[in-house]
Coordinates of C-alpha atoms and ligand atoms in Angstrom, one line a residue:
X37 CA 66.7 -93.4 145.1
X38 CA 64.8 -93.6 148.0
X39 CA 61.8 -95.4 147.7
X40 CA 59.6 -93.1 149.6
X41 CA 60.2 -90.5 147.7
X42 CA 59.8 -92.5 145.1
X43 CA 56.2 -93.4 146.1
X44 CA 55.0 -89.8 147.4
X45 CA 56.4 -87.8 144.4
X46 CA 53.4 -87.9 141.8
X47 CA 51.7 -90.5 143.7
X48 CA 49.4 -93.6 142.7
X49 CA 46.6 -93.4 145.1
X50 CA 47.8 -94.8 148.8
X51 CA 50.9 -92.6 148.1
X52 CA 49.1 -89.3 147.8
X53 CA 47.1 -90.7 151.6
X54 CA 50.3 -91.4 153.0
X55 CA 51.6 -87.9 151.9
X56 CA 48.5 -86.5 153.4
X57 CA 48.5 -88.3 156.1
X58 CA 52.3 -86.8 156.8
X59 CA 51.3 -83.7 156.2
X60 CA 47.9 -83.5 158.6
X61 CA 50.2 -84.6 161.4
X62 CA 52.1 -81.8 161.5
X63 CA 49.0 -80.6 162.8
X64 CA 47.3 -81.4 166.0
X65 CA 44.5 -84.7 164.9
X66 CA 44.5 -87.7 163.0
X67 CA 41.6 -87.4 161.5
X68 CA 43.2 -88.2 158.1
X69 CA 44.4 -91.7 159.8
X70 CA 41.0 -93.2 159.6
X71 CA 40.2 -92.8 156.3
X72 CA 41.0 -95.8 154.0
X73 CA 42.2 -95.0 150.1
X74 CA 38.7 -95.9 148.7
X75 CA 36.8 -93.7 151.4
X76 CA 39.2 -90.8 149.5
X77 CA 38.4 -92.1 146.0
X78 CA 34.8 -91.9 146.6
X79 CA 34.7 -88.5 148.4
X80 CA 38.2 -86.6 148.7
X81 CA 36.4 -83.4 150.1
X82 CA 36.5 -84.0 154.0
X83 CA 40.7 -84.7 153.0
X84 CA 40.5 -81.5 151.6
X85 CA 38.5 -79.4 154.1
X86 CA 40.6 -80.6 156.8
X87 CA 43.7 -79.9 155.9
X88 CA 42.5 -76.2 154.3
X89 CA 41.0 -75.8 158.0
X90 CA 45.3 -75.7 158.7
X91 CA 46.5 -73.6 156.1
X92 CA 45.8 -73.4 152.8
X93 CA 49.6 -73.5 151.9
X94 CA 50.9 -76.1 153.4
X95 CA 54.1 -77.7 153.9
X96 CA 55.1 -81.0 152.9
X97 CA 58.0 -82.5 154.0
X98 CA 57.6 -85.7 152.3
X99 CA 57.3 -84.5 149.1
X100 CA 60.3 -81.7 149.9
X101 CA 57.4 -79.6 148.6
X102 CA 54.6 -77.6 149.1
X103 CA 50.3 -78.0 148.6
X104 CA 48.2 -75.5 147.5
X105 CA 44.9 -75.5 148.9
X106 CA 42.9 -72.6 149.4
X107 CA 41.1 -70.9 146.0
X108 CA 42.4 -67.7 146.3
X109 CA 46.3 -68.8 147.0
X110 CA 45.5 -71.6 144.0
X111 CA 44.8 -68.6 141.7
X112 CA 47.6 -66.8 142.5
X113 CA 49.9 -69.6 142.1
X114 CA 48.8 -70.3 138.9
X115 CA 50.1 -66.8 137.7
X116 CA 52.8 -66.6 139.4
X117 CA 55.9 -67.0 137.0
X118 CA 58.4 -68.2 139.4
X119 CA 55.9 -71.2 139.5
X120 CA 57.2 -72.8 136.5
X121 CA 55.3 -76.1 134.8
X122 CA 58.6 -76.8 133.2
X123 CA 59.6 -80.5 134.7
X124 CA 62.0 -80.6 132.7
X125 CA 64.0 -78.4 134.5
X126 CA 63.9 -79.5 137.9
X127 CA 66.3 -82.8 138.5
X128 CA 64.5 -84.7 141.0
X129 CA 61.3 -84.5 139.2
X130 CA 62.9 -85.9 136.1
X131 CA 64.9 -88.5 137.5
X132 CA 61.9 -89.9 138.8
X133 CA 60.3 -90.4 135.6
X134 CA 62.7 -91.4 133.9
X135 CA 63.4 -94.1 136.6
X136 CA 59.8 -95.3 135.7
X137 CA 59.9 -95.0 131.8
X138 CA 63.3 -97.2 131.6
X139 CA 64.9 -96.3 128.2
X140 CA 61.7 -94.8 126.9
X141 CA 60.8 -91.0 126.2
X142 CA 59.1 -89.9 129.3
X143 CA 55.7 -88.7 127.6
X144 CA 54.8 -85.0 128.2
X145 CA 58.1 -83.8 129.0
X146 CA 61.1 -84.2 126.9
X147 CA 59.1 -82.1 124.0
X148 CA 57.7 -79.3 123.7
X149 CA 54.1 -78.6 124.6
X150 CA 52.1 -75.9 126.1
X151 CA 51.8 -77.6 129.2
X152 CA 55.5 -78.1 130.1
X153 CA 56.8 -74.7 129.1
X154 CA 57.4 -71.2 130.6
X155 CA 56.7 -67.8 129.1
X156 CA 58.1 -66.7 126.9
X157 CA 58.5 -69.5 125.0
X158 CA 54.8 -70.6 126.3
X159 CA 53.5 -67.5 125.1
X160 CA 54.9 -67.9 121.6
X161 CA 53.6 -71.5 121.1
X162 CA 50.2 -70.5 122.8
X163 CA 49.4 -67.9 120.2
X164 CA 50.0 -70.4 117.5
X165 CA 48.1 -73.3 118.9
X166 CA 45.3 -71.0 119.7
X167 CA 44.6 -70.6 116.1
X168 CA 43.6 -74.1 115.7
X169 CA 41.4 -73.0 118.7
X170 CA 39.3 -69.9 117.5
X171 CA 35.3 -69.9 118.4
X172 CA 33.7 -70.2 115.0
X173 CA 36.1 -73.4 113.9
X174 CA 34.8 -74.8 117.7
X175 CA 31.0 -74.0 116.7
X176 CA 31.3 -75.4 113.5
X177 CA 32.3 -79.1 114.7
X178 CA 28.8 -79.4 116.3
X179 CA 27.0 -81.2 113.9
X180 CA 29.9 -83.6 113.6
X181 CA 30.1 -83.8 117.1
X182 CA 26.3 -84.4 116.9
X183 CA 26.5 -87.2 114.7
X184 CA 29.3 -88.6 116.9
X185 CA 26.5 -88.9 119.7
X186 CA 23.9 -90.1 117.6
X187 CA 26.3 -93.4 116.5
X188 CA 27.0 -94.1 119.9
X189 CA 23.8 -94.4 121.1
X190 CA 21.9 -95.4 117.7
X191 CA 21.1 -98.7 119.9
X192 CA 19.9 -97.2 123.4
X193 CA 16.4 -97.8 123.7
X194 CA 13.9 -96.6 126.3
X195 CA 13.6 -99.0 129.3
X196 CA 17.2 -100.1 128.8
X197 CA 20.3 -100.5 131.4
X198 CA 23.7 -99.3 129.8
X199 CA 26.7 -97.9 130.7
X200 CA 27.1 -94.0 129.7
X201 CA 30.7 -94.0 130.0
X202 CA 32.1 -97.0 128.0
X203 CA 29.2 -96.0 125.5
X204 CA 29.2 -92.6 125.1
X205 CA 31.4 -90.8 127.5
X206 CA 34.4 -92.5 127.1
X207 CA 34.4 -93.0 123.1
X208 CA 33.0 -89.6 122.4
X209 CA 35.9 -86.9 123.1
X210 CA 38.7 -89.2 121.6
X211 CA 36.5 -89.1 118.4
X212 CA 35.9 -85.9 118.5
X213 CA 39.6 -84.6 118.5
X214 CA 40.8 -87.6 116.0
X215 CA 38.2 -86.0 113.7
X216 CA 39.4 -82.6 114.2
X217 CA 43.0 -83.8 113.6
X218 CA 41.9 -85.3 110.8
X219 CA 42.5 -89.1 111.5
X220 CA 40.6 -91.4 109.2
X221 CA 37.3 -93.3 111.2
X222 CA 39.5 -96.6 111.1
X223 CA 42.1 -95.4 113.2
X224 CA 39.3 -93.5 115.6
X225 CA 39.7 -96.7 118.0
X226 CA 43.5 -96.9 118.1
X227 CA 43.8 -93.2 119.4
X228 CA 41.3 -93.6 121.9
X229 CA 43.7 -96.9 123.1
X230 CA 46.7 -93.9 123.1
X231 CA 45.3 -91.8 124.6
X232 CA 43.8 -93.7 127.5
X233 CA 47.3 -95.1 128.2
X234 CA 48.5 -91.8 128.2
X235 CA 46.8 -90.5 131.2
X236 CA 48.9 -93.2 132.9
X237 CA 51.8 -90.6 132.8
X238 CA 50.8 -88.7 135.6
X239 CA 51.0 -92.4 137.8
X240 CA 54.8 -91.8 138.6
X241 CA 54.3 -95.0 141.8
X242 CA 53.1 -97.5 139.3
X243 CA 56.0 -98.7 136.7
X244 CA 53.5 -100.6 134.6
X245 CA 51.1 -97.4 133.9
X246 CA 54.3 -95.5 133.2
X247 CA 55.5 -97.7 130.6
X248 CA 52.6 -98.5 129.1
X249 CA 51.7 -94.2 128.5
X250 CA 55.8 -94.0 127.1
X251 CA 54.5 -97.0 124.6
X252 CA 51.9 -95.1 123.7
X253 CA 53.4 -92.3 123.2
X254 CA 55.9 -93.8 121.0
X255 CA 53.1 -95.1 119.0
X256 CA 51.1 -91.9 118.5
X257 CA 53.8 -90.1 117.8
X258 CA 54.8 -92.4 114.7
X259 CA 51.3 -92.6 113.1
X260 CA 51.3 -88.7 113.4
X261 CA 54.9 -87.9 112.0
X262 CA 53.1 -90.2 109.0
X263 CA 50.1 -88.3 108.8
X264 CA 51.3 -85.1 109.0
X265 CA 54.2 -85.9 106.2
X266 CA 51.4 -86.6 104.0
X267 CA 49.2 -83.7 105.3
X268 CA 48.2 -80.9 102.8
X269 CA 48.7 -77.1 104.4
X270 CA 44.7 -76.5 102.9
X271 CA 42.8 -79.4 104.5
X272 CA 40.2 -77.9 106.5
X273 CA 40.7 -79.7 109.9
X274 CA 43.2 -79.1 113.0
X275 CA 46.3 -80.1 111.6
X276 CA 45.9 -78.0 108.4
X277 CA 44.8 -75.1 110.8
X278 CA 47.9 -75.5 112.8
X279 CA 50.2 -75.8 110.0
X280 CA 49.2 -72.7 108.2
X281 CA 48.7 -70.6 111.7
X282 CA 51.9 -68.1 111.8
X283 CA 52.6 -65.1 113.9
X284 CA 54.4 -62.9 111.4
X285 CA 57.6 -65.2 110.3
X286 CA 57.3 -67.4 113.1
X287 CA 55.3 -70.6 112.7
X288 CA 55.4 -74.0 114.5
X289 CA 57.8 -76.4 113.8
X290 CA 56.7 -80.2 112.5
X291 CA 57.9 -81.1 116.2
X292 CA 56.0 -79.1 117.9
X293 CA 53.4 -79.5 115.4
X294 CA 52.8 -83.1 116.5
X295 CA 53.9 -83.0 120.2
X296 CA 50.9 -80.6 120.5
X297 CA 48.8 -82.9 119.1
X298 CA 49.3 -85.5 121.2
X299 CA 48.9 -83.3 124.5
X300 CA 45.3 -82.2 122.6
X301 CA 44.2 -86.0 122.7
X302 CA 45.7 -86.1 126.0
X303 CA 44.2 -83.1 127.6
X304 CA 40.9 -83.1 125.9
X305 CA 40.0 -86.9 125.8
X306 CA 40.0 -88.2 130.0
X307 CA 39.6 -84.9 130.7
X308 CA 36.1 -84.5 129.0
X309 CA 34.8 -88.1 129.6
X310 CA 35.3 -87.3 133.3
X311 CA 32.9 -83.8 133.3
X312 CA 30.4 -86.0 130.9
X313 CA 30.4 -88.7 133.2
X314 CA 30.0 -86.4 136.4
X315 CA 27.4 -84.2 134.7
X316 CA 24.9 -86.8 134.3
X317 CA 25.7 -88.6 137.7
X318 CA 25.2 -85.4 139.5
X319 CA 22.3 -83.7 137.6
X320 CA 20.4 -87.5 138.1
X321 CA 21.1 -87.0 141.8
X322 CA 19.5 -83.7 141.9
X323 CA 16.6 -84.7 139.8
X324 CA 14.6 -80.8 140.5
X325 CA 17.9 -79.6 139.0
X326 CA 17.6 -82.3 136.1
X327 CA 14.0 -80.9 135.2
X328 CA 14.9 -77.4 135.6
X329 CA 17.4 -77.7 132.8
X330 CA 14.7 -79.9 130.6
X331 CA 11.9 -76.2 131.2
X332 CA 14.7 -74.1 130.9
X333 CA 17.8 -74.6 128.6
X334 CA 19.4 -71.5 129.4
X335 CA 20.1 -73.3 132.8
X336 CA 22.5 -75.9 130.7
X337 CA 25.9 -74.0 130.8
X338 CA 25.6 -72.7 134.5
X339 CA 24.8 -76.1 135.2
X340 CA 28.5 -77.6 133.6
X341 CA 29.6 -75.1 135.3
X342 CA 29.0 -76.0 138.6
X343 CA 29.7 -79.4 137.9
X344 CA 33.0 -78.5 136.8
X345 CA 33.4 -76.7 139.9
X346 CA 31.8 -79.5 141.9
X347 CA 33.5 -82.7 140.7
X348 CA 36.6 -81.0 139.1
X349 CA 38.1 -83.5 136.3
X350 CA 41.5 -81.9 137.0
X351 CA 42.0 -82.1 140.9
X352 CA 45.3 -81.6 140.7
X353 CA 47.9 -79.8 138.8
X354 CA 51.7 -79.5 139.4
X355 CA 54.1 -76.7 139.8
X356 CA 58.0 -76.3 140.2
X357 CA 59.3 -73.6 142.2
X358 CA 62.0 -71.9 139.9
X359 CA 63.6 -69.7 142.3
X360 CA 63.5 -68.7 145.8
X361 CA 60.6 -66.6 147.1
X362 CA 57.9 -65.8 149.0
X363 CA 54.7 -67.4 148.8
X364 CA 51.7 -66.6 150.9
X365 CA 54.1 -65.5 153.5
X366 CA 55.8 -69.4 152.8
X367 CA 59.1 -69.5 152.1
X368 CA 59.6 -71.5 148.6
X369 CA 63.1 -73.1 147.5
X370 CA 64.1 -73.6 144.3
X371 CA 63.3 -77.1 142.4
X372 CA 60.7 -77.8 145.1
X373 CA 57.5 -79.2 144.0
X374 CA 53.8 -77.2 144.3
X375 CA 50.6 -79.8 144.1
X376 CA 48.0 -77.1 143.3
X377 CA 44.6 -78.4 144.3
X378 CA 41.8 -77.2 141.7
X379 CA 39.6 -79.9 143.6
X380 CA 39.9 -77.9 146.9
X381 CA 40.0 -74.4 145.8
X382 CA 36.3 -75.1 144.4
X383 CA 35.4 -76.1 147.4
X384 CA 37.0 -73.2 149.5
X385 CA 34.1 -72.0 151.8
X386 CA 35.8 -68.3 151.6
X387 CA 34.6 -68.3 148.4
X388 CA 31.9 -70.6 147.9
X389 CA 29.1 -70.2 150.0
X390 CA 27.4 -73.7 151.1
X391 CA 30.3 -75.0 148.9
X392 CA 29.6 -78.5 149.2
X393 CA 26.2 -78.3 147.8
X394 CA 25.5 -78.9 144.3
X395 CA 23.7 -75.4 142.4
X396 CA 23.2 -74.8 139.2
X397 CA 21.3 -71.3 140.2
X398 CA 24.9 -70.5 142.2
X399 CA 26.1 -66.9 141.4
X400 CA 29.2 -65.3 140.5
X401 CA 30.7 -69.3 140.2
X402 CA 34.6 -68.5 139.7
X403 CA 36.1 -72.0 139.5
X404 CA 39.3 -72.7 138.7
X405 CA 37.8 -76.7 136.5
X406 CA 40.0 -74.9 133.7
X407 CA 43.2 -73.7 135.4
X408 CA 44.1 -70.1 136.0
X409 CA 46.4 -67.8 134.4
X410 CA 48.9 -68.6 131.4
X411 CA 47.6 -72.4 131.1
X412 CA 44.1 -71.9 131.1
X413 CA 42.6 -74.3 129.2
X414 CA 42.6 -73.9 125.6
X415 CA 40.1 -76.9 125.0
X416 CA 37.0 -75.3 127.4
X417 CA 35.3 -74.2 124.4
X418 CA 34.9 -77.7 123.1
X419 CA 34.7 -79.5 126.3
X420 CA 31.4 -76.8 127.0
X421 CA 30.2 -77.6 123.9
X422 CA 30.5 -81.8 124.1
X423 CA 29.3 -82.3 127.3
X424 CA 26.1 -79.7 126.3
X425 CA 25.2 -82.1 123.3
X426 CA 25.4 -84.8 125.3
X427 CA 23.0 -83.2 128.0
X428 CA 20.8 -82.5 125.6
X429 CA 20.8 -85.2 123.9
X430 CA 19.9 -87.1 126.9
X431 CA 17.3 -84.8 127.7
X432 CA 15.3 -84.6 124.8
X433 CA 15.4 -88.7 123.8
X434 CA 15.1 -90.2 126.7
X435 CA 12.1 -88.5 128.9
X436 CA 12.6 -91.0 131.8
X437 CA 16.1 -91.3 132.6
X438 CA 17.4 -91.9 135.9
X439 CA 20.6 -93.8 137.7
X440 CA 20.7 -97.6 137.2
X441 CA 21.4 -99.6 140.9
X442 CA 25.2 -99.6 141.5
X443 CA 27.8 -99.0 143.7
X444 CA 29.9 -96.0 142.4
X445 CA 33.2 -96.7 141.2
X446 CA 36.1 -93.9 140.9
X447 CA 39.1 -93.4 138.6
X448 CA 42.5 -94.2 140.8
X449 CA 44.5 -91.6 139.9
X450 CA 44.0 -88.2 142.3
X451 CA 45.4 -86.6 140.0
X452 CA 41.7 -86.8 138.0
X453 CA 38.6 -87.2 139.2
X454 CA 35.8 -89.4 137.3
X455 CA 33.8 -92.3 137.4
X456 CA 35.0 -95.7 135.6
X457 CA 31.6 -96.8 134.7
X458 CA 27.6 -95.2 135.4
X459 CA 25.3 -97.8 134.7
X460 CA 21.7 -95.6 133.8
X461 CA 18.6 -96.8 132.9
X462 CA 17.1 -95.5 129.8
Ligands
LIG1375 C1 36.3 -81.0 130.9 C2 37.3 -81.0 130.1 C3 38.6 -80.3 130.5 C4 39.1 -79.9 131.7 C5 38.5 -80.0 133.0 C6 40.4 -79.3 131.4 C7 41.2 -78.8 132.3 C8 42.4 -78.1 132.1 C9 43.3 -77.5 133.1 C10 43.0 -77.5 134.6 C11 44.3 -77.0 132.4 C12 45.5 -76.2 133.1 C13 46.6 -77.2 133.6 C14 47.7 -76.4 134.3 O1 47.6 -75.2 134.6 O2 48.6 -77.1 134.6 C15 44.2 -77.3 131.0 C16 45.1 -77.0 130.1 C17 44.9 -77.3 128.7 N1 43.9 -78.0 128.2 FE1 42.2 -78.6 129.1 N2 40.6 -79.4 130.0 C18 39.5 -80.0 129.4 C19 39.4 -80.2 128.1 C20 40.3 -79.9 127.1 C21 40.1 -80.1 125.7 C22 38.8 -80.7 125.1 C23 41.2 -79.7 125.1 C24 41.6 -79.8 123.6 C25 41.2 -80.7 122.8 C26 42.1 -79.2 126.1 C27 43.4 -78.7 125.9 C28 44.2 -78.1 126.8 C29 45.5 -77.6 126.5 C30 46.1 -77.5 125.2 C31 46.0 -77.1 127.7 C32 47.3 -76.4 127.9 C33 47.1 -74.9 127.8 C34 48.4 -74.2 128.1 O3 49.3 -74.7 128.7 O4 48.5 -73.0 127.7 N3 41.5 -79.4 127.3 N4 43.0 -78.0 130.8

């Protein structure tokens, strides 16, 4: 296969520059020449106004594909049908990662989740995975989610230097959703090894991360065929929610039972430790906005709002064109590949007025942090509720908290955005 393609088609970090870099010289500039891969990591915005200041559908040649750019178009492309998320349809896509995996499962794809399939079939599974999803079940985990917090920082004291994400960030979401599955406490650590690895799918230029998610999911997906074998249909938590939710006759299967579990701990563990982490950088560099939210509570959920539209954990989300049509006036072929850029579109000026400053008072904030369309997020509920616990948490037991001395580090894969460590001091 040919080894660029190779590189540029889901892209570790200096593959998604060199695509960019492709696509900006289309264009009159090389502005995108200068930048180095870790001036991107730390702030991928200027990438991302540039090359909306072209178009915000763009061609790509070097991925034979197409990126998505400008809010508007990214919410239209996220309902359009003949966009589908299916990558198990398209050839190149799958030859690619199974080139990577070897003569593992390629995680994510082969079964059948939410995330890889098309309605109708979508649209059946959705309904029954939403029931494990309903708003009172959500409110009800917060005094275990609560607790949760208070173990992980029983040992902070005040005048202390620690790391919020190994200690809290990073552990709490994986707990959460093995406690919702139902996983006993000794097995908590193990799942949050899974599901870290998993993320690694999405890294399609670096074999090692590959592998190392298809192991993982091999894993998982033992312990839960176990656990669910052994699972009664009247336990309280997730999986007992799941297998009694039905629509009519129809109910899920024992496969798609578990291979919806493990996209939960896969789309609701990075996912949340990313907003968490970027809340609390981001609210302790606007320290007026910090103490607004300390007077005024109500501000706390506008406030993960705009963080979510300001350092979106999801930047990026893919799309395969199903057919031939008309995009935007673009003319799409089939099996081509969309990168649809949630990261940009919440920083479309068209839509967000000064949309690179950071608001919590902004009005009318209509990110697209959750998707658009048929794969909203299912998990927004929870991740609201989390990353609000932990805010508040924060606020109220630790009157003096501010950023500890560092130089910021950021996650390498574009694919997510969030920071690998934020030292603070307590
Ligand atoms: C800050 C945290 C989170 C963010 C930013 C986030 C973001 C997203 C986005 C952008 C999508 C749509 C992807 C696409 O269209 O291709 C999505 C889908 C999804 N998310 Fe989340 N998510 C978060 C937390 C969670 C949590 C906590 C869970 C559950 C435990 C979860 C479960 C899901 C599921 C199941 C889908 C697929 C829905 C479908 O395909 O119908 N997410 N999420």
């Amino acid at each position: 296969m040919n080894r660029n393609l190779l590189n540029v088609a889901l892209s570790g970090m200096s593959s998604l520059m060199w695509l960019l870099r492709r696509v900006d010289r289309q264009f009159n500039g090389s502005y995108l020449g200068d930048r180095t891969d870790t001036e991107f990591l730390s702030d991928p915005y200027p990438t991302y106004r540039k090359l909306l200041s072209h178009a915000p559908v763009l061609r790509s040649f070097a991925n034979q594909g197409w990126l998505i750019y400008g809010h508007p178009e990214v919410q239209a492309a996220l309902r359009e049908q003949r966009f589908s998320s299916d990558a198990s349809r398209n050839p190149f896509f799958l030859r690619l990662a199974q080139f990577a995996c070897g003569d593992l499962e390629v995680p994510l794809v082969e079964r059948p989740t939410l995330l890889n399939q098309d309605p109708p079939d979508h649209t059946r599974l959705r309904k029954l995975v939403s029931g494990g999803f309903v708003r009172r079940y959500i409110e009800s985990m917060a005094p275990d989610i609560q607790q949760i917090i208070d173990n992980c920082v029983a040992d902070w004291q005040a005048g202390i230097e620690t790391d919020l994400i190994a200690g809290l960030a990073q552990p709490l979401p994986a707990r959460v959703i093995a406690r919702m599955l139902g996983v006993p406490e000794a097995d908590w650590p193990k799942f949050q090894r899974w599901s870290e690895a998993l993320l690694g799918a999405t890294m399609i230029s670096k074999p090692a991360r590959i592998r190392a998610a298809a192991v993982a999911n091999d894993e998982m997906r033992a312990y839960l065929q176990q656990l669910v074998s052994c699972h009664s249909v009247d336990s309280p938590d997730l999986i007992g929610l799941l297998m009694r939710a039905r629509d009519e006759a129809d109910r899920l299967t024992d496969e798609e039972l578990i291979s919806n579990c493990i996209l939960l701990m896969t789309a609701g563990h990075e996912t949340t430790t990313r907003l968490i982490g970027s809340a609390v950088l981001t609210l302790l560099q606007h320290p007026d906005q910090w103490a607004g939210i300390r007077q005024t509570p109500a501000l706390m959920l506008p406030a993960i709002e705009e963080v979510l539209r300001f350092e979106s954990p999801v930047q990026i989300t893919l799309r395969f064109v199903a057919e031939d049509f008309t995009f935007k006036g673009c003319r799409m072929k089939k099996n081509q590949l969309a990168l649809i850029n949630l990261g940009a579109a919440n920083r479309d000026p068209r839509v967000f007025g000064a949309a690179d400053s950071f608001d919590i008072h902004r009005k009318n904030n209509i990110h697209v942090g959750f998707g658009h369309g048929f794969h909203l997020c299912l998990g927004m509920a929870l991740a609201r509720l989390e990353t609000r616990l932990v805010l508040e948490t924060l606020a109220s037991r630790f009157e003096n908290i501010t950023l500890g001395a560092q130089e910021l580090r950021w996650g390498d894969n574009p694919f997510f955005r969030g920071l690998e460590q934020l030292q603070v001091r307590l």
